mmCIF file of C-alpha atoms and ligand atoms in Angstrom:
data_model
loop_
_atom_site.group_PDB
_atom_site.id
_atom_site.type_symbol
_atom_site.label_atom_id
_atom_site.label_comp_id
_atom_site.label_asym_id
_atom_site.label_seq_id
_atom_site.Cartn_x
_atom_site.Cartn_y
_atom_site.Cartn_z
ATOM 1 C CA UNK A 702 0.029 -0.025 0.030
ATOM 2 C CA UNK A 703 1.550 3.311 -1.073
ATOM 3 C CA UNK A 704 1.344 5.883 1.754
ATOM 4 C CA UNK A 705 2.455 9.474 2.213
ATOM 5 C CA UNK A 706 4.805 10.976 4.846
ATOM 6 C CA UNK A 707 1.920 11.714 7.239
ATOM 7 C CA UNK A 708 0.719 8.196 7.251
ATOM 8 C CA UNK A 709 4.330 6.839 7.400
ATOM 9 C CA UNK A 710 5.064 8.843 10.546
ATOM 10 C CA UNK A 711 1.753 7.661 12.148
ATOM 11 C CA UNK A 712 2.623 4.029 11.619
ATOM 12 C CA UNK A 713 6.258 4.365 12.808
ATOM 13 C CA UNK A 714 5.193 6.130 15.944
ATOM 14 C CA UNK A 715 2.825 3.236 16.702
ATOM 15 C CA UNK A 716 6.007 1.143 16.607
ATOM 16 C CA UNK A 717 5.240 -0.603 13.365
ATOM 17 C CA UNK A 718 7.400 -0.963 10.320
ATOM 18 C CA UNK A 719 7.205 0.983 7.113
ATOM 19 C CA UNK A 720 9.154 0.649 3.943
ATOM 20 C CA UNK A 721 11.129 3.748 2.972
ATOM 21 C CA UNK A 722 12.927 4.819 -0.090
ATOM 22 C CA UNK A 723 16.690 5.716 -0.167
ATOM 23 C CA UNK A 724 19.075 6.415 -2.933
ATOM 24 C CA UNK A 725 20.372 2.873 -2.807
ATOM 25 C CA UNK A 726 17.576 0.364 -2.091
ATOM 26 C CA UNK A 727 14.326 0.484 -0.113
ATOM 27 C CA UNK A 728 14.604 0.052 3.615
ATOM 28 C CA UNK A 729 12.413 -1.798 6.145
ATOM 29 C CA UNK A 730 12.280 0.964 8.699
ATOM 30 C CA UNK A 731 11.329 1.136 12.400
ATOM 31 C CA UNK A 732 12.003 3.633 15.145
ATOM 32 C CA UNK A 733 15.218 2.943 17.000
ATOM 33 C CA UNK A 734 13.859 3.700 20.541
ATOM 34 C CA UNK A 735 11.263 0.923 20.793
ATOM 35 C CA UNK A 736 12.083 -2.773 21.113
ATOM 36 C CA UNK A 737 8.827 -3.950 19.521
ATOM 37 C CA UNK A 738 9.464 -1.818 16.491
ATOM 38 C CA UNK A 739 13.050 -3.254 16.186
ATOM 39 C CA UNK A 740 11.939 -6.847 16.702
ATOM 40 C CA UNK A 741 9.199 -6.579 14.152
ATOM 41 C CA UNK A 742 11.772 -5.657 11.542
ATOM 42 C CA UNK A 743 13.706 -8.930 12.183
ATOM 43 C CA UNK A 744 10.436 -10.881 12.232
ATOM 44 C CA UNK A 745 8.941 -9.642 9.039
ATOM 45 C CA UNK A 746 12.253 -10.026 7.209
ATOM 46 C CA UNK A 747 12.830 -13.361 8.729
ATOM 47 C CA UNK A 748 16.263 -12.073 9.581
ATOM 48 C CA UNK A 749 18.446 -13.578 12.354
ATOM 49 C CA UNK A 750 19.222 -11.376 15.286
ATOM 50 C CA UNK A 751 22.946 -11.799 14.717
ATOM 51 C CA UNK A 752 22.835 -9.431 11.689
ATOM 52 C CA UNK A 753 23.012 -5.779 12.861
ATOM 53 C CA UNK A 754 20.927 -2.925 11.507
ATOM 54 C CA UNK A 755 21.954 0.384 10.109
ATOM 55 C CA UNK A 756 20.668 3.570 11.933
ATOM 56 C CA UNK A 757 19.442 6.179 9.507
ATOM 57 C CA UNK A 758 19.797 9.865 10.487
ATOM 58 C CA UNK A 759 19.066 13.203 8.860
ATOM 59 C CA UNK A 760 21.972 15.175 10.111
ATOM 60 C CA UNK A 761 25.569 14.819 11.400
ATOM 61 C CA UNK A 762 24.357 16.149 14.752
ATOM 62 C CA UNK A 763 21.819 13.330 15.025
ATOM 63 C CA UNK A 764 24.423 10.727 14.170
ATOM 64 C CA UNK A 765 26.822 11.993 16.833
ATOM 65 C CA UNK A 766 24.283 11.342 19.579
ATOM 66 C CA UNK A 767 24.696 7.581 19.102
ATOM 67 C CA UNK A 768 28.503 7.037 19.065
ATOM 68 C CA UNK A 769 31.204 7.693 21.672
ATOM 69 C CA UNK A 770 34.039 8.048 19.116
ATOM 70 C CA UNK A 771 33.080 10.474 16.355
ATOM 71 C CA UNK A 772 36.550 11.376 15.211
ATOM 72 C CA UNK A 773 38.117 13.663 12.419
ATOM 73 C CA UNK A 774 37.790 10.771 9.915
ATOM 74 C CA UNK A 775 34.122 10.254 10.644
ATOM 75 C CA UNK A 776 33.587 14.039 10.331
ATOM 76 C CA UNK A 777 35.426 14.190 6.980
ATOM 77 C CA UNK A 778 33.509 11.156 5.628
ATOM 78 C CA UNK A 779 30.097 12.595 6.637
ATOM 79 C CA UNK A 780 30.917 16.081 5.317
ATOM 80 C CA UNK A 781 31.981 14.682 1.973
ATOM 81 C CA UNK A 782 29.588 11.914 1.479
ATOM 82 C CA UNK A 783 26.341 12.586 3.452
ATOM 83 C CA UNK A 784 23.654 12.508 2.545
ATOM 84 C CA UNK A 785 24.753 9.612 0.425
ATOM 85 C CA UNK A 786 25.451 5.890 0.058
ATOM 86 C CA UNK A 787 28.064 5.520 2.930
ATOM 87 C CA UNK A 788 27.441 3.716 6.195
ATOM 88 C CA UNK A 789 30.001 4.618 8.938
ATOM 89 C CA UNK A 790 30.640 2.102 11.707
ATOM 90 C CA UNK A 791 31.770 3.532 15.074
ATOM 91 C CA UNK A 792 31.658 2.704 18.747
ATOM 92 C CA UNK A 793 28.081 2.777 19.980
ATOM 93 C CA UNK A 794 26.923 4.508 23.159
ATOM 94 C CA UNK A 795 24.105 3.638 25.655
ATOM 95 C CA UNK A 796 21.529 5.290 23.406
ATOM 96 C CA UNK A 797 21.772 2.353 21.009
ATOM 97 C CA UNK A 798 19.842 -0.776 21.763
ATOM 98 C CA UNK A 799 21.920 -4.037 21.460
ATOM 99 C CA UNK A 800 19.077 -5.324 19.258
ATOM 100 C CA UNK A 801 20.323 -2.906 16.597
ATOM 101 C CA UNK A 802 23.862 -3.855 16.891
ATOM 102 C CA UNK A 803 23.335 -7.547 17.353
ATOM 103 C CA UNK A 804 25.189 -7.334 20.663
ATOM 104 C CA UNK A 805 28.250 -5.801 19.049
ATOM 105 C CA UNK A 806 29.699 -2.667 20.573
ATOM 106 C CA UNK A 807 29.808 -0.780 17.269
ATOM 107 C CA UNK A 808 26.917 0.789 15.364
ATOM 108 C CA UNK A 809 26.413 1.602 11.622
ATOM 109 C CA UNK A 810 25.176 5.096 10.967
ATOM 110 C CA UNK A 811 24.107 6.605 7.707
ATOM 111 C CA UNK A 812 22.375 9.707 6.333
ATOM 112 C CA UNK A 813 20.417 8.581 3.173
ATOM 113 C CA UNK A 814 20.124 10.912 0.209
ATOM 114 C CA UNK A 815 16.414 10.831 -0.338
ATOM 115 C CA UNK A 816 14.192 13.932 0.205
ATOM 116 C CA UNK A 817 11.199 11.945 1.451
ATOM 117 C CA UNK A 818 13.077 9.884 3.964
ATOM 118 C CA UNK A 819 15.050 12.823 5.257
ATOM 119 C CA UNK A 820 11.761 14.749 5.658
ATOM 120 C CA UNK A 821 10.167 11.766 7.474
ATOM 121 C CA UNK A 822 13.043 11.578 9.964
ATOM 122 C CA UNK A 823 12.766 15.401 10.470
ATOM 123 C CA UNK A 824 9.074 15.025 11.241
ATOM 124 C CA UNK A 825 9.397 12.257 13.834
ATOM 125 C CA UNK A 826 12.737 13.339 15.219
ATOM 126 C CA UNK A 827 13.812 9.683 15.813
ATOM 127 C CA UNK A 828 16.398 7.906 13.711
ATOM 128 C CA UNK A 829 15.193 4.842 11.782
ATOM 129 C CA UNK A 830 16.772 1.337 11.897
ATOM 130 C CA UNK A 831 16.507 0.045 8.408
ATOM 131 C CA UNK A 832 17.850 -2.949 6.711
ATOM 132 C CA UNK A 833 16.953 -3.583 3.024
ATOM 133 C CA UNK A 834 13.299 -4.350 2.575
ATOM 134 C CA UNK A 835 13.604 -7.906 1.469
ATOM 135 C CA UNK A 836 13.365 -11.284 3.054
ATOM 136 C CA UNK A 837 16.754 -12.474 4.539
ATOM 137 C CA UNK A 838 19.404 -13.416 1.904
ATOM 138 C CA UNK A 839 17.091 -12.306 -1.029
ATOM 139 C CA UNK A 840 17.314 -9.590 -3.557
ATOM 140 C CA UNK A 841 17.000 -6.032 -2.425
ATOM 141 C CA UNK A 842 14.042 -3.860 -3.637
ATOM 142 C CA UNK A 843 14.787 -0.870 -5.907
ATOM 143 C CA UNK A 844 11.213 0.305 -6.345
ATOM 144 C CA UNK A 845 7.979 0.334 -4.239
ATOM 145 C CA UNK A 846 6.286 -2.518 -6.251
ATOM 146 C CA UNK A 847 9.215 -4.851 -5.324
ATOM 147 C CA UNK A 848 8.453 -4.430 -1.613
ATOM 148 C CA UNK A 849 4.708 -5.074 -2.253
ATOM 149 C CA UNK A 850 5.609 -8.168 -4.319
ATOM 150 C CA UNK A 851 7.539 -9.530 -1.341
ATOM 151 C CA UNK A 852 5.417 -8.490 1.618
ATOM 152 C CA UNK A 853 2.033 -8.171 0.145
ATOM 153 C CA UNK A 854 0.056 -5.231 -1.209
ATOM 154 C CA UNK A 855 -1.208 -4.177 2.176
ATOM 155 C CA UNK A 856 2.300 -3.491 3.565
ATOM 156 C CA UNK A 857 2.868 0.237 3.819
ATOM 157 C CA UNK A 858 5.435 1.683 1.543
ATOM 158 C CA UNK A 859 6.448 5.312 1.370
ATOM 159 C CA UNK A 860 6.816 5.599 -2.502
ATOM 160 C CA UNK A 861 9.923 7.426 -3.602
ATOM 161 C CA UNK A 862 10.203 6.074 -7.187
ATOM 162 C CA UNK A 863 13.015 4.017 -8.530
ATOM 163 C CA UNK A 864 16.232 4.296 -6.502
ATOM 164 C CA UNK A 865 19.120 6.273 -7.888
ATOM 165 C CA UNK A 866 22.054 3.831 -7.378
ATOM 166 C CA UNK A 867 20.528 0.410 -7.202
ATOM 167 C CA UNK A 868 22.932 -1.372 -4.738
ATOM 168 C CA UNK A 869 23.344 -0.931 -1.049
ATOM 169 C CA UNK A 870 25.624 1.576 0.657
ATOM 170 C CA UNK A 871 29.372 1.152 1.016
ATOM 171 C CA UNK A 872 29.941 0.071 4.672
ATOM 172 C CA UNK A 873 33.091 1.239 6.350
ATOM 173 C CA UNK A 874 34.580 0.629 9.829
ATOM 174 C CA UNK A 875 36.184 3.794 11.102
ATOM 175 C CA UNK A 876 39.243 3.608 13.439
ATOM 176 C CA UNK A 877 41.779 6.242 14.400
ATOM 177 C CA UNK A 878 44.483 4.917 12.096
ATOM 178 C CA UNK A 879 42.615 3.306 9.333
ATOM 179 C CA UNK A 880 39.324 2.821 7.469
ATOM 180 C CA UNK A 881 38.113 -0.687 6.615
ATOM 181 C CA UNK A 882 35.593 -1.428 3.776
ATOM 182 C CA UNK A 883 33.330 -4.218 4.790
ATOM 183 C CA UNK A 884 30.903 -3.895 1.940
ATOM 184 C CA UNK A 885 31.924 -2.131 -1.372
ATOM 185 C CA UNK A 886 29.351 0.057 -3.002
ATOM 186 C CA UNK A 887 29.067 3.054 -5.199
ATOM 187 C CA UNK A 888 31.407 5.041 -3.140
ATOM 188 C CA UNK A 889 34.794 3.362 -3.906
ATOM 189 C CA UNK A 890 38.087 3.080 -2.114
ATOM 190 C CA UNK A 891 39.501 5.656 -4.494
ATOM 191 C CA UNK A 892 36.788 8.035 -3.421
ATOM 192 C CA UNK A 893 37.599 7.546 0.237
ATOM 193 C CA UNK A 894 41.224 7.805 -0.249
ATOM 194 C CA UNK A 895 40.963 11.045 -2.157
ATOM 195 C CA UNK A 896 39.669 12.721 1.006
ATOM 196 C CA UNK A 897 41.485 10.778 3.825
ATOM 197 C CA UNK A 898 45.131 10.684 4.783
ATOM 198 C CA UNK A 899 44.969 7.356 6.610
ATOM 199 C CA UNK A 900 44.957 3.888 4.913
ATOM 200 C CA UNK A 901 41.710 2.448 3.413
ATOM 201 C CA UNK A 902 41.603 -1.272 3.125
ATOM 202 C CA UNK A 903 39.089 -3.858 1.758
ATOM 203 C CA UNK A 904 38.500 -6.278 4.617
ATOM 204 C CA UNK A 905 36.493 -9.349 5.280
ATOM 205 C CA UNK A 906 34.752 -9.059 8.638
ATOM 206 C CA UNK A 907 32.721 -11.896 9.975
ATOM 207 C CA UNK A 908 29.991 -9.491 11.382
ATOM 208 C CA UNK A 909 29.949 -7.257 8.271
ATOM 209 C CA UNK A 910 27.197 -6.910 5.709
ATOM 210 C CA UNK A 911 26.868 -9.524 3.074
ATOM 211 C CA UNK A 912 29.749 -11.532 4.468
ATOM 212 C CA UNK A 913 27.512 -14.425 4.593
ATOM 213 C CA UNK A 914 28.324 -16.733 1.557
ATOM 214 C CA UNK A 915 24.918 -16.361 0.003
ATOM 215 C CA UNK A 916 22.959 -13.106 -0.264
ATOM 216 C CA UNK A 917 20.970 -11.008 -2.656
ATOM 217 C CA UNK A 918 19.618 -14.138 -4.264
ATOM 218 C CA UNK A 919 16.763 -14.105 -6.811
ATOM 219 C CA UNK A 920 14.228 -16.955 -6.938
ATOM 220 C CA UNK A 921 16.068 -18.676 -9.769
ATOM 221 C CA UNK A 922 19.784 -19.707 -9.884
ATOM 222 C CA UNK A 923 22.386 -17.385 -11.361
ATOM 223 C CA UNK A 924 25.383 -18.517 -13.400
ATOM 224 C CA UNK A 925 28.229 -16.099 -13.971
ATOM 225 C CA UNK A 926 30.907 -16.407 -16.571
ATOM 226 C CA UNK A 927 33.703 -14.507 -18.348
ATOM 227 C CA UNK A 928 33.682 -17.029 -21.161
ATOM 228 C CA UNK A 929 31.868 -15.527 -24.146
ATOM 229 C CA UNK A 930 31.686 -18.814 -26.067
ATOM 230 C CA UNK A 931 29.993 -20.575 -23.247
ATOM 231 C CA UNK A 932 27.664 -17.701 -22.849
ATOM 232 C CA UNK A 933 26.713 -17.623 -26.491
ATOM 233 C CA UNK A 934 25.914 -21.376 -26.543
ATOM 234 C CA UNK A 935 23.579 -21.304 -23.661
ATOM 235 C CA UNK A 936 19.800 -21.456 -24.484
ATOM 236 C CA UNK A 937 16.637 -21.125 -22.465
ATOM 237 C CA UNK A 938 18.221 -18.879 -19.757
ATOM 238 C CA UNK A 939 17.689 -15.224 -19.217
ATOM 239 C CA UNK A 940 20.960 -13.842 -20.715
ATOM 240 C CA UNK A 941 22.614 -10.626 -19.696
ATOM 241 C CA UNK A 942 25.950 -9.474 -21.069
ATOM 242 C CA UNK A 943 26.977 -6.686 -18.707
ATOM 243 C CA UNK A 944 27.417 -3.289 -20.238
ATOM 244 C CA UNK A 945 30.802 -1.600 -19.608
ATOM 245 C CA UNK A 946 29.292 1.049 -17.289
ATOM 246 C CA UNK A 947 29.280 -0.285 -13.639
ATOM 247 C CA UNK A 948 26.889 2.595 -12.458
ATOM 248 C CA UNK A 949 24.323 1.571 -15.049
ATOM 249 C CA UNK A 950 24.647 -2.168 -14.230
ATOM 250 C CA UNK A 951 24.328 -1.287 -10.483
ATOM 251 C CA UNK A 952 21.082 0.474 -11.080
ATOM 252 C CA UNK A 953 19.620 -2.309 -13.236
ATOM 253 C CA UNK A 954 20.983 -5.302 -11.225
ATOM 254 C CA UNK A 955 18.152 -6.212 -8.862
ATOM 255 C CA UNK A 956 15.298 -5.244 -11.192
ATOM 256 C CA UNK A 957 16.825 -7.689 -13.772
ATOM 257 C CA UNK A 958 17.050 -10.461 -11.193
ATOM 258 C CA UNK A 959 13.347 -10.002 -10.451
ATOM 259 C CA UNK A 960 12.230 -9.641 -14.126
ATOM 260 C CA UNK A 961 13.996 -12.958 -14.991
ATOM 261 C CA UNK A 962 12.281 -14.699 -12.079
ATOM 262 C CA UNK A 963 8.934 -13.382 -13.163
ATOM 263 C CA UNK A 964 9.314 -14.393 -16.657
ATOM 264 C CA UNK A 965 9.619 -18.091 -15.603
ATOM 265 C CA UNK A 966 13.123 -18.616 -16.946
ATOM 266 C CA UNK A 967 14.902 -21.505 -15.175
ATOM 267 C CA UNK A 968 17.970 -19.503 -14.558
ATOM 268 C CA UNK A 969 19.976 -16.352 -15.414
ATOM 269 C CA UNK A 970 23.368 -16.361 -17.107
ATOM 270 C CA UNK A 971 25.508 -13.206 -16.751
ATOM 271 C CA UNK A 972 28.664 -12.495 -18.803
ATOM 272 C CA UNK A 973 31.111 -10.107 -17.370
ATOM 273 C CA UNK A 974 34.772 -9.168 -18.220
ATOM 274 C CA UNK A 975 37.816 -10.474 -16.378
ATOM 275 C CA UNK A 976 39.211 -6.970 -16.282
ATOM 276 C CA UNK A 977 36.243 -5.753 -14.159
ATOM 277 C CA UNK A 978 37.858 -7.520 -11.205
ATOM 278 C CA UNK A 979 40.733 -5.129 -11.141
ATOM 279 C CA UNK A 980 38.611 -2.056 -11.363
ATOM 280 C CA UNK A 981 37.453 -0.365 -8.084
ATOM 281 C CA UNK A 982 34.352 0.912 -9.808
ATOM 282 C CA UNK A 983 33.139 -2.657 -10.266
ATOM 283 C CA UNK A 984 33.825 -3.888 -6.703
ATOM 284 C CA UNK A 985 30.239 -3.264 -5.547
ATOM 285 C CA UNK A 986 28.507 -5.019 -8.489
ATOM 286 C CA UNK A 987 30.882 -7.955 -8.554
ATOM 287 C CA UNK A 988 30.520 -8.384 -4.725
ATOM 288 C CA UNK A 989 26.679 -8.682 -5.178
ATOM 289 C CA UNK A 990 27.027 -11.061 -8.201
ATOM 290 C CA UNK A 991 29.409 -13.396 -6.386
ATOM 291 C CA UNK A 992 27.045 -13.600 -3.301
ATOM 292 C CA UNK A 993 24.013 -14.062 -5.555
ATOM 293 C CA UNK A 994 25.534 -16.685 -7.940
ATOM 294 C CA UNK A 995 24.804 -20.407 -7.714
ATOM 295 C CA UNK A 996 27.296 -21.357 -10.417
ATOM 296 C CA UNK A 997 30.399 -20.096 -12.053
ATOM 297 C CA UNK A 998 31.528 -21.441 -15.392
HETATM 298 O O1 TXA B 959 22.085 1.079 1.414
HETATM 299 C C1 TXA B 959 21.801 0.560 2.426
HETATM 300 O O2 TXA B 959 22.913 0.408 3.322
HETATM 301 C C2 TXA B 959 20.509 -0.056 2.686
HETATM 302 C C3 TXA B 959 19.499 1.064 2.863
HETATM 303 C C4 TXA B 959 18.071 0.666 3.289
HETATM 304 O O3 TXA B 959 20.102 2.037 3.786
HETATM 305 N N1 TXA B 959 20.508 -0.838 3.865
HETATM 306 C C5 TXA B 959 21.008 -2.096 3.978
HETATM 307 O O4 TXA B 959 20.917 -2.677 5.237
HETATM 308 O O5 TXA B 959 21.603 -2.602 3.036
HETATM 309 P P1 TXA B 959 21.166 -4.323 5.362
HETATM 310 O O6 TXA B 959 20.774 -4.482 6.846
HETATM 311 O O7 TXA B 959 20.454 -5.051 4.381
HETATM 312 O O8 TXA B 959 22.593 -4.448 5.248
HETATM 313 C C6 TXA B 959 23.472 -3.762 6.199
HETATM 314 C C7 TXA B 959 24.651 -4.460 6.612
HETATM 315 C C8 TXA B 959 24.236 -5.671 7.367
HETATM 316 O O9 TXA B 959 24.416 -6.904 6.693
HETATM 317 C C9 TXA B 959 25.079 -5.694 8.561
HETATM 318 O O10 TXA B 959 25.918 -6.843 8.679
HETATM 319 C C10 TXA B 959 26.076 -4.505 8.399
HETATM 320 O O11 TXA B 959 25.472 -3.686 7.457
HETATM 321 N N2 TXA B 959 26.175 -3.761 9.582
HETATM 322 C C11 TXA B 959 25.234 -2.960 10.253
HETATM 323 N N3 TXA B 959 25.713 -2.571 11.418
HETATM 324 C C12 TXA B 959 26.895 -3.124 11.540
HETATM 325 C C13 TXA B 959 27.889 -3.127 12.645
HETATM 326 N N4 TXA B 959 27.722 -2.526 13.751
HETATM 327 N N5 TXA B 959 29.130 -3.802 12.400
HETATM 328 C C14 TXA B 959 29.282 -4.537 11.277
HETATM 329 N N6 TXA B 959 28.456 -4.541 10.367
HETATM 330 C C15 TXA B 959 27.335 -3.869 10.439
HETATM 331 MG MG1 MG B 960 20.115 -6.434 2.909
#
């Protein structure tokens, strides 16, 4: 059910979840100051409690209220990339429920770049915990109808149109001496290095986003390949030869997964280029493809 800001704030303040638009993917939002609201997010997504939630704010000031170590690096990142697709992980303080952080002592903070959601947070004056609005391990939604397809037409969605970037935010752990990228996204290592004078590393963290082996999966299996001959020979699958533009592919990615599943193909095959692996601009898309794939040939 498509709703407006007025209705969305009413539902949220009753401690129930609402799907919200962001510039990356739609989020399944709940107010951060109520345990029932937080629990219902996990329940409806069928998400295990060990996977922490991102806290969405509408200002740097609001973000600072939830961490005990907002440092120069966090300030620089926020000033340069917020509002925008960057989640900053810092030490949490007592204002943050351990339900949000899955018992960890760090919290993910992000100011999304979507006018409706920023206005919604402004209206209720409470940050929103919001994972992507999909069932656990499944493909993230990039438009309101995707949320309705997954959770039913009566589920409340604040409709903000098609999302601008198409894949989830870059998630970074911020420390005094370095920044670690846990989940690559549209904001790349090069972008971060350009404004920071401490090292920026890609890292695998057991508690970080999408570090589970399978994630972002559509209803049908995906095969990925760099072998054009193999790709050309395949029949009866939904075929997608990736265009050279990583930003374009990111925007299209999840909608294509859904389209293929709907058209009753038995699977998807995606052709990409070996050289993408060495290109920072492709890190986000390839990360999602490798988590979503069933086969590689
Ligand atoms: O673009 C996005 O980030 C979207 C939109 C809705 O904002 N949100 C999103 O949330 O992708 P989610 O929950 O699907 O993915 C966030 C990931 C989780 O997998 C979680 O592991 C990681 O961020 N994360 C959150 N808080 C963390 C923390 N304190 N430490 C490590 N990882 C954390
Ligand atoms: Mg997700």
